[in-house]
CSV table of C-alpha atoms in Angstrom, one decimal:
chain,number,residue,atom,x,y,z
A,120,UNK,CA,0.0,0.0,0.0
A,121,UNK,CA,1.5,3.3,-1.1
A,122,UNK,CA,1.8,6.2,1.4
A,123,UNK,CA,-0.9,8.3,-0.3
A,124,UNK,CA,-3.4,5.4,-0.5
A,125,UNK,CA,-2.8,4.6,3.1
A,126,UNK,CA,-3.4,8.2,4.1
A,127,UNK,CA,-6.6,8.5,2.1
A,128,UNK,CA,-8.1,5.2,3.2
A,129,UNK,CA,-7.4,5.9,6.9
A,130,UNK,CA,-9.3,9.2,6.7
A,131,UNK,CA,-12.4,7.9,4.8
A,132,UNK,CA,-14.0,5.8,7.6
A,133,UNK,CA,-13.5,8.3,10.5
A,134,UNK,CA,-14.7,11.2,8.4
A,135,UNK,CA,-17.8,9.4,7.2
A,136,UNK,CA,-18.7,8.0,10.6
A,137,UNK,CA,-18.2,11.3,12.4
A,138,UNK,CA,-20.1,13.5,9.9
A,139,UNK,CA,-23.0,11.2,9.0
A,140,UNK,CA,-23.7,9.9,12.5
A,141,UNK,CA,-23.7,13.4,13.8
A,142,UNK,CA,-26.5,14.3,11.4
A,143,UNK,CA,-28.4,11.1,11.9
A,144,UNK,CA,-28.4,11.8,15.7
A,145,UNK,CA,-30.1,15.2,15.1
A,146,UNK,CA,-32.8,13.5,13.2
A,147,UNK,CA,-33.2,10.7,15.8
A,148,UNK,CA,-33.5,13.2,18.6
A,149,UNK,CA,-36.0,15.3,16.7
A,150,UNK,CA,-38.1,12.1,16.0
A,151,UNK,CA,-38.1,11.1,19.7
A,152,UNK,CA,-39.2,14.7,20.7
A,153,UNK,CA,-42.1,15.0,18.3
A,154,UNK,CA,-40.8,15.9,14.8
A,155,UNK,CA,-40.7,13.0,12.3
A,156,UNK,CA,-39.5,15.1,9.3
A,157,UNK,CA,-36.1,13.5,9.2
A,158,UNK,CA,-37.5,10.1,9.8
A,159,UNK,CA,-40.0,10.4,6.9
A,160,UNK,CA,-37.1,11.6,4.6
A,161,UNK,CA,-34.9,8.6,5.5
A,162,UNK,CA,-32.3,10.8,7.3
A,163,UNK,CA,-32.4,8.8,10.6
A,164,UNK,CA,-30.1,6.2,9.0
A,165,UNK,CA,-26.6,4.8,9.4
A,166,UNK,CA,-26.2,4.8,5.6
A,167,UNK,CA,-23.7,7.6,4.8
A,168,UNK,CA,-25.1,8.0,1.3
A,169,UNK,CA,-28.2,9.5,2.8
A,170,UNK,CA,-26.2,12.3,4.5
A,171,UNK,CA,-23.2,13.0,2.2
A,172,UNK,CA,-22.9,16.4,0.7
A,173,UNK,CA,-20.6,16.3,-2.3
A,174,UNK,CA,-18.7,19.5,-1.3
A,175,UNK,CA,-18.9,19.4,2.5
A,176,UNK,CA,-18.3,15.7,3.0
A,177,UNK,CA,-16.0,14.8,0.2
A,178,UNK,CA,-14.3,17.8,-1.6
A,179,UNK,CA,-13.7,20.1,1.4
A,180,UNK,CA,-12.1,17.5,3.7
A,181,UNK,CA,-10.0,16.3,0.8
A,182,UNK,CA,-8.8,19.8,0.0
A,183,UNK,CA,-7.9,20.5,3.7
A,184,UNK,CA,-6.2,17.1,4.0
A,185,UNK,CA,-3.9,18.0,1.1
A,186,UNK,CA,-3.4,21.6,2.1
A,187,UNK,CA,-2.7,21.1,5.8
A,188,UNK,CA,-1.4,17.6,6.0
A,189,UNK,CA,-4.4,16.7,8.1
A,190,UNK,CA,-3.9,19.4,10.8
A,191,UNK,CA,-7.1,21.4,10.0
A,192,UNK,CA,-9.7,18.9,8.9
A,193,UNK,CA,-13.3,20.1,8.6
A,194,UNK,CA,-16.4,18.9,6.8
A,195,UNK,CA,-20.1,18.7,7.0
A,196,UNK,CA,-23.0,16.6,5.8
A,197,UNK,CA,-26.4,17.7,4.4
A,198,UNK,CA,-28.2,19.3,7.3
A,199,UNK,CA,-31.0,17.2,8.7
A,200,UNK,CA,-34.4,19.0,8.3
A,201,UNK,CA,-36.1,19.7,11.7
A,202,UNK,CA,-39.4,21.4,12.3
A,203,UNK,CA,-38.5,23.0,15.6
A,204,UNK,CA,-42.1,24.1,16.3
A,205,UNK,CA,-43.2,20.5,16.6
A,206,UNK,CA,-40.7,19.7,19.3
A,207,UNK,CA,-42.0,19.0,22.8
A,208,UNK,CA,-40.9,20.6,25.0
A,209,UNK,CA,-40.0,23.4,22.6
A,210,UNK,CA,-36.9,24.9,24.3
A,211,UNK,CA,-35.7,21.6,25.8
A,212,UNK,CA,-36.3,19.9,22.5
A,213,UNK,CA,-34.2,22.6,20.7
A,214,UNK,CA,-31.3,22.1,23.1
A,215,UNK,CA,-31.5,18.3,23.0
A,216,UNK,CA,-31.7,18.1,19.2
A,217,UNK,CA,-28.8,20.5,18.8
A,218,UNK,CA,-26.7,18.7,21.4
A,219,UNK,CA,-27.4,15.3,20.0
A,220,UNK,CA,-24.8,15.7,17.2
A,221,UNK,CA,-21.8,16.7,19.3
A,222,UNK,CA,-22.8,14.2,21.9
A,223,UNK,CA,-22.7,11.4,19.3
A,224,UNK,CA,-19.2,12.6,18.3
A,225,UNK,CA,-18.1,12.4,21.9
A,226,UNK,CA,-19.5,8.9,22.1
A,227,UNK,CA,-17.7,7.9,18.9
A,228,UNK,CA,-14.4,9.2,20.1
A,229,UNK,CA,-14.8,7.2,23.4
A,230,UNK,CA,-15.5,4.1,21.3
A,231,UNK,CA,-12.5,4.7,19.2
A,232,UNK,CA,-10.3,5.2,22.2
A,233,UNK,CA,-11.6,2.0,23.8
A,234,UNK,CA,-11.0,0.0,20.7
A,235,UNK,CA,-7.5,1.5,20.3
A,236,UNK,CA,-6.7,0.4,23.9
A,237,UNK,CA,-7.4,-3.3,23.1
A,238,UNK,CA,-5.8,-3.3,19.6
A,239,UNK,CA,-3.1,-6.0,19.5
A,240,UNK,CA,0.5,-4.9,19.3
A,241,UNK,CA,2.2,-5.6,16.0
A,242,UNK,CA,4.0,-4.1,13.1
A,243,UNK,CA,1.8,-5.5,10.4
A,244,UNK,CA,0.2,-3.2,7.8
A,245,UNK,CA,-3.2,-4.3,8.9
A,246,UNK,CA,-2.6,-3.4,12.6
A,247,UNK,CA,-1.1,-0.1,11.6
A,248,UNK,CA,-4.1,0.7,9.3
A,249,UNK,CA,-6.7,-0.1,11.9
A,250,UNK,CA,-4.7,1.8,14.6
A,251,UNK,CA,-4.5,4.8,12.3
A,252,UNK,CA,-8.3,4.7,11.6
A,253,UNK,CA,-9.1,4.5,15.3
A,254,UNK,CA,-6.7,7.3,16.2
A,255,UNK,CA,-8.2,9.6,13.6
A,256,UNK,CA,-11.7,8.5,14.7
A,257,UNK,CA,-10.9,9.9,18.1
A,258,UNK,CA,-9.3,13.1,16.8
A,259,UNK,CA,-11.8,13.9,14.1
A,260,UNK,CA,-14.8,13.4,16.4
A,261,UNK,CA,-13.3,15.6,19.0
A,262,UNK,CA,-12.7,18.3,16.3
A,263,UNK,CA,-16.2,18.1,15.0
A,264,UNK,CA,-17.8,18.2,18.5
A,265,UNK,CA,-15.8,21.3,19.5
A,266,UNK,CA,-16.3,23.1,16.2
A,267,UNK,CA,-20.1,22.5,16.3
A,268,UNK,CA,-20.4,23.8,19.8
A,269,UNK,CA,-19.1,27.3,18.8
A,270,UNK,CA,-22.0,29.4,20.1
A,271,UNK,CA,-23.1,30.8,16.7
A,272,UNK,CA,-26.2,29.7,14.8
A,273,UNK,CA,-26.6,27.6,12.7
A,274,UNK,CA,-23.9,25.6,14.5
A,275,UNK,CA,-25.2,23.4,17.3
A,276,UNK,CA,-23.7,25.5,20.0
A,277,UNK,CA,-25.6,28.5,18.7
A,278,UNK,CA,-28.9,26.6,18.8
A,279,UNK,CA,-28.1,25.4,22.3
A,280,UNK,CA,-27.5,29.1,23.2
A,281,UNK,CA,-30.8,30.1,21.7
A,282,UNK,CA,-32.6,27.5,23.8
A,283,UNK,CA,-30.9,28.7,27.0
A,284,UNK,CA,-31.2,32.5,26.6
A,285,UNK,CA,-34.2,34.6,27.7
A,286,UNK,CA,-36.6,35.0,24.8
A,287,UNK,CA,-35.7,38.5,23.7
A,288,UNK,CA,-32.0,37.7,23.5
A,289,UNK,CA,-32.7,34.3,22.0
A,290,UNK,CA,-34.7,35.9,19.2
A,291,UNK,CA,-31.7,38.3,18.4
A,292,UNK,CA,-29.2,35.5,18.3
A,293,UNK,CA,-31.5,33.3,16.2
A,294,UNK,CA,-31.6,36.0,13.5
A,295,UNK,CA,-27.9,35.2,12.8
A,296,UNK,CA,-29.0,31.7,11.5
A,297,UNK,CA,-28.4,32.5,7.8
A,298,UNK,CA,-25.3,34.6,8.2
A,299,UNK,CA,-23.7,32.7,11.1
A,300,UNK,CA,-21.9,30.1,9.1
A,301,UNK,CA,-20.3,32.7,6.9
A,302,UNK,CA,-19.3,34.7,10.0
A,303,UNK,CA,-17.7,31.6,11.6
A,304,UNK,CA,-15.9,30.5,8.3
A,305,UNK,CA,-14.7,34.0,7.8
A,306,UNK,CA,-13.2,34.3,11.3
A,307,UNK,CA,-11.6,30.8,11.4
A,308,UNK,CA,-10.4,30.5,7.8
A,309,UNK,CA,-10.5,33.8,5.8
A,310,UNK,CA,-9.3,36.1,8.6
A,311,UNK,CA,-6.1,34.0,9.2
A,312,UNK,CA,-5.4,34.0,5.5
A,313,UNK,CA,-5.8,37.7,5.3
A,314,UNK,CA,-3.7,38.3,8.4
A,315,UNK,CA,-0.9,36.1,7.0
A,316,UNK,CA,-0.7,38.4,4.0
A,317,UNK,CA,0.5,41.1,6.4
A,318,UNK,CA,2.8,38.9,8.3
A,319,UNK,CA,0.5,38.6,11.3
A,320,UNK,CA,-0.2,35.3,12.9
A,321,UNK,CA,-3.9,35.1,13.7
A,322,UNK,CA,-5.3,31.5,14.0
A,323,UNK,CA,-8.6,31.4,16.0
A,324,UNK,CA,-9.3,27.9,14.5
A,325,UNK,CA,-6.3,26.6,16.3
A,326,UNK,CA,-7.2,28.4,19.6
A,327,UNK,CA,-10.9,27.7,19.5
A,328,UNK,CA,-11.1,24.2,17.9
A,329,UNK,CA,-7.8,22.4,17.4
A,330,UNK,CA,-6.3,23.0,20.9
A,331,UNK,CA,-9.5,22.0,22.7
A,332,UNK,CA,-10.0,19.0,20.4
A,333,UNK,CA,-6.4,17.8,21.1
A,334,UNK,CA,-7.0,18.2,24.8
A,335,UNK,CA,-10.3,16.1,24.6
A,336,UNK,CA,-8.5,13.5,22.5
A,337,UNK,CA,-5.7,13.1,25.0
A,338,UNK,CA,-8.2,12.9,27.9
A,339,UNK,CA,-10.1,10.1,26.1
A,340,UNK,CA,-7.0,8.2,25.4
A,341,UNK,CA,-5.8,8.7,29.0
A,342,UNK,CA,-9.2,7.3,30.2
A,343,UNK,CA,-8.3,4.0,28.6
A,344,UNK,CA,-4.7,4.0,29.8
A,345,UNK,CA,-3.0,5.5,26.7
A,346,UNK,CA,-2.1,8.9,28.0
């Protein structure tokens, strides 16, 4: 197995699991709390083909993998449709549905760490390949959980914030739903690029996402005796 093939194949499974199960969890939580929109559309599914967005799930992670050597991976699936007005209780349902995605990522990283701790020792290509998949499963799920909990709609953290805030403030924050993703992407990707043109180091993605994700990954591995 060539180095490039090895690298690509060890990213595919962790990325697909992290992104697609994140979205399926939103749909499942909404279904259990009164809205069956995602269920009727077949989005409460472990089949990644139902969740893949050609750009967000395939092209964007691939470009970042090549551009950063895997140090700044990011991706997204097709958003799961949720009719929030049907959730019961409304505010509690909003929080639960939003938190279900990151919670699933945290569960997946714990599963990855647990499996990694019982992986047989060896120098075979198969053991190395499985170990690399599990290591990246831990890291990428931590990355996705942290990124999505940034408190800006339409990210999950923003929707949790809307569910927590008093109604007048919640309504103001919720108005950022359409522009929020562009604000976040501008701050974490475009602003560092622009700052670099002037010789200034400004990397909020590292401070807000990568560093916390690395800390969570190390904590999960330590939990299973690998820290």
